[in-house]
Coordinates of C-alpha atoms and ligand atoms in Angstrom, one line a residue:
X705 CA 0.0 0.0 0.0
X706 CA 1.2 3.5 -0.8
X707 CA 2.5 5.7 2.1
X708 CA 0.1 8.4 3.2
X709 CA 1.0 12.0 2.5
X710 CA 2.0 14.1 5.5
X711 CA -0.3 17.1 6.0
X712 CA 1.3 20.3 7.5
X713 CA -1.5 22.5 8.8
X714 CA -0.4 26.1 8.6
X715 CA -3.9 27.6 8.4
X716 CA -3.9 29.2 11.8
X717 CA -0.3 29.3 12.7
X718 CA 3.0 30.5 11.2
X719 CA 5.0 27.5 12.3
X720 CA 7.1 27.8 9.1
X721 CA 10.0 25.9 10.6
X722 CA 8.2 22.7 9.6
X723 CA 8.7 23.7 5.9
X724 CA 12.3 22.7 6.3
X725 CA 11.1 19.0 6.0
X726 CA 9.1 19.7 2.9
X727 CA 12.1 21.6 1.4
X728 CA 14.2 18.5 2.1
X729 CA 11.6 16.3 0.5
X730 CA 11.7 18.4 -2.7
X731 CA 15.5 18.3 -2.8
X732 CA 15.2 14.5 -2.5
X733 CA 13.0 14.3 -5.6
X734 CA 9.6 14.0 -3.8
X735 CA 6.4 16.0 -4.6
X736 CA 4.9 18.6 -2.3
X737 CA 1.6 20.4 -2.6
X738 CA 1.9 24.0 -1.4
X739 CA -0.1 27.2 -1.5
X740 CA 0.5 30.3 -3.6
X741 CA -1.5 33.5 -3.8
X742 CA -3.3 32.2 -6.9
X743 CA -4.0 28.5 -6.5
X744 CA -2.3 25.5 -4.9
X745 CA 0.7 24.1 -6.8
X746 CA 2.0 20.5 -7.0
X747 CA 5.7 21.0 -6.9
X748 CA 9.0 19.2 -7.6
X749 CA 12.6 20.1 -7.8
X750 CA 12.6 22.0 -11.2
X751 CA 16.1 20.9 -12.0
X752 CA 15.5 17.2 -11.4
X753 CA 14.1 15.5 -14.5
X754 CA 12.8 12.4 -12.6
X755 CA 11.1 14.5 -10.0
X756 CA 9.4 16.6 -12.6
X757 CA 8.2 13.5 -14.4
X758 CA 6.3 12.5 -11.2
X759 CA 4.2 15.6 -11.5
X760 CA 3.0 14.7 -15.0
X761 CA 2.2 11.2 -13.7
X762 CA 0.3 12.4 -10.6
X763 CA -1.8 14.9 -12.6
X764 CA -2.2 12.7 -15.7
X765 CA -0.9 15.7 -17.7
X766 CA 0.3 15.6 -21.3
X767 CA 4.1 16.0 -21.5
X768 CA 4.1 18.7 -24.1
X769 CA 2.3 21.1 -21.7
X770 CA 5.1 23.0 -20.0
X771 CA 5.4 23.8 -16.3
X772 CA 6.1 27.1 -14.5
X773 CA 9.3 27.4 -12.4
X774 CA 8.7 29.2 -9.1
X775 CA 11.7 31.2 -7.8
X776 CA 12.5 33.3 -4.7
X777 CA 15.1 35.7 -6.1
X778 CA 16.5 37.4 -9.2
X779 CA 19.7 35.4 -8.5
X780 CA 17.7 32.2 -9.0
X781 CA 16.1 33.7 -12.2
X782 CA 19.5 34.4 -13.7
X783 CA 20.6 30.9 -13.1
X784 CA 17.8 29.4 -15.3
X785 CA 17.2 32.0 -18.1
X786 CA 19.5 33.3 -20.8
X787 CA 18.7 37.0 -20.5
X788 CA 16.2 39.4 -19.1
X789 CA 15.1 42.1 -21.6
X790 CA 14.2 45.6 -20.6
X791 CA 10.4 45.0 -20.9
X792 CA 10.7 41.8 -18.8
X793 CA 12.7 43.8 -16.2
X794 CA 9.9 46.4 -16.1
X795 CA 7.3 43.6 -15.6
X796 CA 9.4 42.1 -12.8
X797 CA 9.9 45.5 -11.1
X798 CA 6.2 46.1 -11.1
X799 CA 4.6 42.7 -10.5
X800 CA 7.0 40.4 -8.7
X801 CA 6.5 38.8 -6.3
X802 CA 3.0 38.3 -7.7
X803 CA 0.6 36.5 -10.0
X804 CA 2.5 37.1 -13.3
X805 CA 4.4 34.4 -15.2
X806 CA 6.9 35.5 -17.7
X807 CA 8.2 33.3 -20.5
X808 CA 12.0 33.5 -21.1
X809 CA 14.6 31.6 -23.2
X810 CA 15.8 28.9 -20.9
X811 CA 19.3 27.9 -20.0
X812 CA 20.3 24.2 -20.6
X813 CA 20.2 23.5 -16.8
X814 CA 16.4 23.5 -17.1
X815 CA 15.4 20.0 -18.2
X816 CA 13.3 19.7 -21.3
X817 CA 10.5 17.9 -19.3
X818 CA 9.9 21.2 -17.5
X819 CA 9.6 23.2 -20.8
X820 CA 7.6 20.5 -22.7
X821 CA 10.6 20.4 -25.1
X822 CA 10.4 24.2 -25.9
X823 CA 13.5 26.4 -25.6
X824 CA 11.5 28.7 -23.4
X825 CA 10.5 28.5 -19.8
X826 CA 7.7 30.2 -17.7
X827 CA 8.9 31.7 -14.4
X828 CA 7.2 33.5 -11.6
X829 CA 8.0 34.7 -8.1
X830 CA 4.9 33.9 -6.0
X831 CA 3.6 36.4 -3.5
X832 CA 3.1 33.9 -0.7
X833 CA 5.3 33.6 2.4
X834 CA 5.0 29.8 2.6
X835 CA 5.8 29.3 -1.1
X836 CA 8.9 31.6 -0.8
X837 CA 10.1 29.9 2.4
X838 CA 9.7 26.5 0.8
X839 CA 11.8 27.6 -2.2
X840 CA 14.4 29.0 0.2
X841 CA 14.6 25.6 2.0
X842 CA 14.6 23.6 -1.3
X843 CA 17.4 26.0 -2.7
X844 CA 16.1 25.2 -6.3
X845 CA 13.4 26.5 -8.5
X846 CA 10.1 24.6 -7.9
X847 CA 8.3 23.4 -11.0
X848 CA 4.6 23.5 -10.2
X849 CA 1.4 23.3 -12.2
X850 CA -1.9 23.9 -10.5
X851 CA -2.7 21.1 -8.0
X852 CA -5.6 19.3 -9.8
X853 CA -6.0 16.2 -12.0
X854 CA -5.6 17.5 -15.5
X855 CA -8.7 19.0 -17.0
X856 CA -10.4 19.6 -13.6
X857 CA -10.8 22.9 -11.8
X858 CA -7.6 24.1 -10.1
X859 CA -7.3 23.5 -6.3
X860 CA -8.0 26.6 -4.2
X861 CA -8.4 24.7 -0.9
X862 CA -6.9 21.4 0.3
X863 CA -10.2 19.7 1.0
X864 CA -11.1 19.9 -2.6
X865 CA -7.9 18.1 -3.8
X866 CA -6.8 16.0 -0.9
X867 CA -8.4 12.8 -2.3
X868 CA -7.0 13.4 -5.8
X869 CA -3.4 13.4 -4.5
X870 CA -3.3 11.5 -1.2
X871 CA -0.4 9.0 -1.3
X872 CA 1.0 10.6 -4.5
X873 CA 2.9 13.4 -2.8
X874 CA 5.1 13.4 0.3
X875 CA 3.8 16.6 1.9
X876 CA 0.5 18.6 1.6
X877 CA 0.8 22.1 3.1
X878 CA -2.5 23.6 4.0
X879 CA -2.9 27.3 4.3
X880 CA -6.7 27.5 3.9
X881 CA -8.3 29.2 0.9
X882 CA -5.9 30.8 -1.6
X883 CA -6.4 34.5 -1.9
X884 CA -6.9 35.1 -5.7
X885 CA -8.4 31.7 -6.7
X886 CA -7.3 32.0 -10.4
X887 CA -4.0 31.0 -11.9
X888 CA -1.4 33.7 -12.8
X889 CA -1.3 35.8 -15.9
X890 CA 1.1 34.3 -18.4
X891 CA 2.9 36.7 -20.8
X892 CA 5.6 36.5 -23.4
X893 CA 7.4 39.5 -24.9
X894 CA 8.0 39.4 -28.6
X895 CA 9.5 42.4 -30.4
X896 CA 8.7 44.7 -27.5
X897 CA 5.0 43.7 -27.5
X898 CA 3.6 41.9 -24.4
X899 CA 1.4 39.0 -25.5
X900 CA -1.1 37.7 -22.9
X901 CA -1.1 33.9 -23.3
X902 CA -3.3 33.3 -20.3
X903 CA -5.1 36.2 -18.5
X904 CA -5.1 36.4 -14.7
X905 CA -5.1 38.8 -11.8
X906 CA -2.6 41.1 -13.5
X907 CA -4.8 42.5 -16.1
X908 CA -4.4 43.8 -19.7
X909 CA -5.3 47.3 -18.2
X910 CA -2.6 47.0 -15.6
X911 CA 0.0 46.3 -18.3
X912 CA -1.2 49.1 -20.5
X913 CA -1.0 51.5 -17.6
X914 CA 2.8 50.9 -17.6
X915 CA 2.9 52.3 -21.1
X916 CA 3.4 48.8 -22.6
X917 CA 2.0 47.6 -25.9
X918 CA -0.3 44.6 -25.1
X919 CA -1.9 42.0 -27.3
X920 CA -4.3 39.3 -25.9
X921 CA -3.5 36.1 -27.7
X922 CA -6.4 34.9 -29.9
X923 CA -6.5 31.6 -28.0
X924 CA -7.5 33.3 -24.8
X925 CA -11.2 33.5 -25.8
X926 CA -11.3 31.3 -28.9
X927 CA -11.2 27.6 -29.1
X928 CA -7.8 26.5 -30.4
X929 CA -8.3 25.2 -33.9
X930 CA -5.4 22.7 -33.7
X931 CA -2.7 24.9 -35.4
X932 CA 0.5 26.2 -33.7
X933 CA -0.1 27.9 -30.4
X934 CA 2.1 30.2 -28.2
X935 CA 1.0 28.4 -25.0
X936 CA 0.5 24.6 -25.3
X937 CA -2.0 24.7 -22.3
X938 CA -4.7 26.1 -24.6
X939 CA -5.0 22.9 -26.5
X940 CA -6.3 20.9 -23.6
X941 CA -9.6 20.6 -21.8
X942 CA -9.4 22.8 -18.7
X943 CA -11.1 23.8 -15.4
X944 CA -14.1 21.6 -16.2
X945 CA -16.6 19.9 -13.9
X946 CA -18.0 16.6 -14.9
X947 CA -21.6 18.0 -15.0
X948 CA -22.4 19.8 -18.2
X949 CA -22.1 23.6 -18.0
X950 CA -23.5 26.5 -20.0
X951 CA -22.3 30.1 -20.0
X952 CA -24.7 32.9 -20.7
X953 CA -23.6 36.5 -21.0
X954 CA -24.2 39.8 -22.8
X955 CA -24.2 43.6 -22.2
X956 CA -27.9 43.8 -21.5
X957 CA -28.4 42.3 -18.0
X958 CA -32.2 41.9 -18.5
X959 CA -31.7 39.9 -21.6
X960 CA -29.2 37.7 -19.9
X961 CA -31.5 37.0 -17.0
X962 CA -34.4 36.2 -19.3
X963 CA -32.2 33.8 -21.3
X964 CA -31.1 32.1 -18.1
X965 CA -34.8 31.7 -17.0
X966 CA -35.6 30.1 -20.4
X967 CA -32.7 27.6 -19.9
X968 CA -33.9 26.9 -16.4
X969 CA -37.3 25.8 -17.9
X970 CA -35.5 23.7 -20.5
X971 CA -33.2 21.9 -18.1
X972 CA -35.5 21.0 -15.2
X973 CA -32.7 19.6 -13.0
X974 CA -30.4 22.6 -13.2
X975 CA -28.8 25.2 -11.0
X976 CA -27.8 28.8 -11.8
X977 CA -24.5 30.3 -10.7
X978 CA -24.8 34.0 -10.5
X979 CA -24.2 37.3 -8.6
X980 CA -25.6 38.2 -5.2
X981 CA -27.9 40.8 -6.7
X982 CA -29.4 38.3 -9.3
X983 CA -29.8 35.2 -7.1
X984 CA -33.5 36.0 -6.4
X985 CA -34.3 36.2 -10.2
X986 CA -34.1 32.4 -10.6
X987 CA -35.8 29.2 -9.3
X988 CA -32.7 27.5 -8.1
X989 CA -29.5 29.6 -7.9
X990 CA -26.3 30.1 -5.9
X991 CA -24.4 33.3 -5.7
X992 CA -20.6 33.3 -5.8
X993 CA -20.3 36.9 -5.0
X994 CA -20.8 40.3 -6.5
X995 CA -17.3 41.7 -7.3
X996 CA -14.9 40.1 -9.8
X997 CA -12.5 39.5 -7.0
X998 CA -15.1 37.5 -5.0
X999 CA -16.0 35.5 -8.1
X1000 CA -12.4 34.7 -8.9
X1001 CA -11.8 33.7 -5.3
X1002 CA -14.8 31.4 -5.2
X1003 CA -15.1 30.1 -8.7
X1004 CA -13.2 26.8 -8.6
X1005 CA -14.4 25.6 -5.2
X1006 CA -18.1 26.4 -6.1
X1007 CA -17.7 24.5 -9.4
X1008 CA -16.3 21.5 -7.6
X1009 CA -19.0 21.6 -4.9
X1010 CA -21.9 21.9 -7.3
X1011 CA -20.4 19.2 -9.5
X1012 CA -21.1 16.7 -6.7
X1013 CA -24.8 17.6 -6.5
X1014 CA -25.9 15.6 -9.6
X1015 CA -27.5 18.4 -11.7
X1016 CA -28.1 17.8 -15.4
X1017 CA -26.9 21.3 -16.2
X1018 CA -25.0 24.1 -14.4
X1019 CA -26.1 27.5 -15.9
X1020 CA -23.5 30.2 -15.3
X1021 CA -24.0 33.9 -15.7
X1022 CA -21.0 35.5 -17.3
X1023 CA -19.2 38.7 -16.4
X1024 CA -17.9 41.6 -18.4
X1025 CA -14.6 40.9 -20.3
X1026 CA -13.0 44.0 -18.7
X1027 CA -10.2 43.8 -16.1
X1028 CA -10.2 40.6 -14.1
X1029 CA -13.3 39.7 -16.0
X1030 CA -11.2 38.6 -19.0
X1031 CA -9.5 35.9 -16.9
X1032 CA -12.8 34.8 -15.4
X1033 CA -14.4 34.5 -18.8
X1034 CA -11.4 32.6 -20.2
X1035 CA -11.8 30.0 -17.4
X1036 CA -15.6 29.8 -17.7
X1037 CA -15.6 29.3 -21.4
X1038 CA -13.3 26.4 -21.0
X1039 CA -15.2 25.0 -17.9
X1040 CA -18.2 25.0 -20.2
X1041 CA -16.3 23.5 -23.1
X1042 CA -17.3 26.6 -25.2
X1043 CA -21.0 25.8 -24.6
X1044 CA -22.1 29.5 -24.4
X1045 CA -24.9 31.8 -25.5
X1046 CA -24.2 35.5 -26.1
X1047 CA -27.4 37.5 -25.9
Ligands
LIG422 O1 -0.9 30.6 -10.7 C1 -0.3 29.8 -11.4 O2 0.3 30.0 -12.5 C2 -0.3 28.4 -10.8 C3 0.5 28.4 -9.5 C4 0.7 27.0 -8.9 O3 1.7 29.0 -9.7 N1 0.3 27.4 -11.8 C5 -0.3 27.1 -12.9 O4 0.4 26.2 -13.7 O5 -1.4 27.5 -13.2 P1 -0.2 25.3 -14.9 O6 0.8 24.4 -15.3 O7 -1.5 24.8 -14.5 O8 -0.4 26.4 -16.0 C6 0.8 26.9 -16.7 C7 0.4 27.5 -18.0 C8 0.0 26.5 -19.0 O9 -1.2 27.0 -19.7 C9 1.2 26.3 -19.9 O10 0.8 25.9 -21.2 C10 1.8 27.7 -19.9 O11 1.5 28.2 -18.6 N2 3.2 27.7 -20.1 C11 4.1 27.2 -19.3 N3 5.4 27.3 -19.8 C12 5.2 27.9 -21.0 C13 6.1 28.2 -22.1 N4 7.4 28.0 -22.0 N5 5.6 28.8 -23.2 C14 4.2 29.0 -23.3 N6 3.3 28.7 -22.3 C15 3.8 28.2 -21.2
LIG423 MG1 -3.5 24.2 -14.5

């Protein structure tokens, strides 16, 4: 029988000395689930090919979908990437530590299993004390995708993911709910233009306000048609509950509400996920907040919870594409496998 994972409960205490053990485990090629400010990560020593392979196995992830390296210092960054351009430097100065992943050309010390055979690597410095302490103890960059079985919603609290990974990792570090709830913004700079490959808490508007030229990659909102992509992750099913989901959105809120009511009639055993202020409009509805920050914070855990309740359809009210709304809609479109109605 497989050894059980060891849980470190740091929800209500700052007993961070215990992280030393998890750091040692990482150094020895074991996996550790740890919190970041975005979502939980399932981490391995990012310079150890065999350790990284265990992540793909534990998640059931396709090997051409590259991982992000988590670092705690610019010294560590310089040890894994070839160079840092002036725009990347500006991004680092403004957003690190924080929910921004930047793609760089990698040095050969980064194994190709981390980069999915690309010559680039995604790097971020998380804004989370536990994650930073853990990297300090491990003394190596930690390769970590979101802690979820591939295709499922990312883990934003340990209770949601414990069963998926029990016995597959050495340590599980529990810090309660992650703050942001959505994965980091992923960007790549090409010819001085910042391409957003995956939107997140650092928004297009935040980047533009620094005077940068920004392009949102077409795969952020469109279904990938199978051609070459800047970010391999867009090719795969993502963030999806097992229950069928449908996304309804539009500028005219009344029209959106009416369309949702119509769908409620069509799917008798359905539930609506909506805003606080709209919850009373429907027969059976749950609110996941009013602000974009609340929705981002709650989204994955609500989808996971409702997925267990055996509905025939989850009807989701969309948000505006502005600011953090772009990241929320990017995740919702995928959660619904592009089953959406724009009214
Ligand atoms: O917030 C986050 O980013 C979380 C926490 C744990 O840090 N991590 C995360 O990792 O979401 P993951 O593996 O679930 O998503 C990484 C995304 C994927 O869509 C992947 O395709 C893209 O980043 N990516 C990674 N390396 C890349 C590269 N070299 N070029 C293009 N895209 C890359
Ligand atoms: Mg993921």
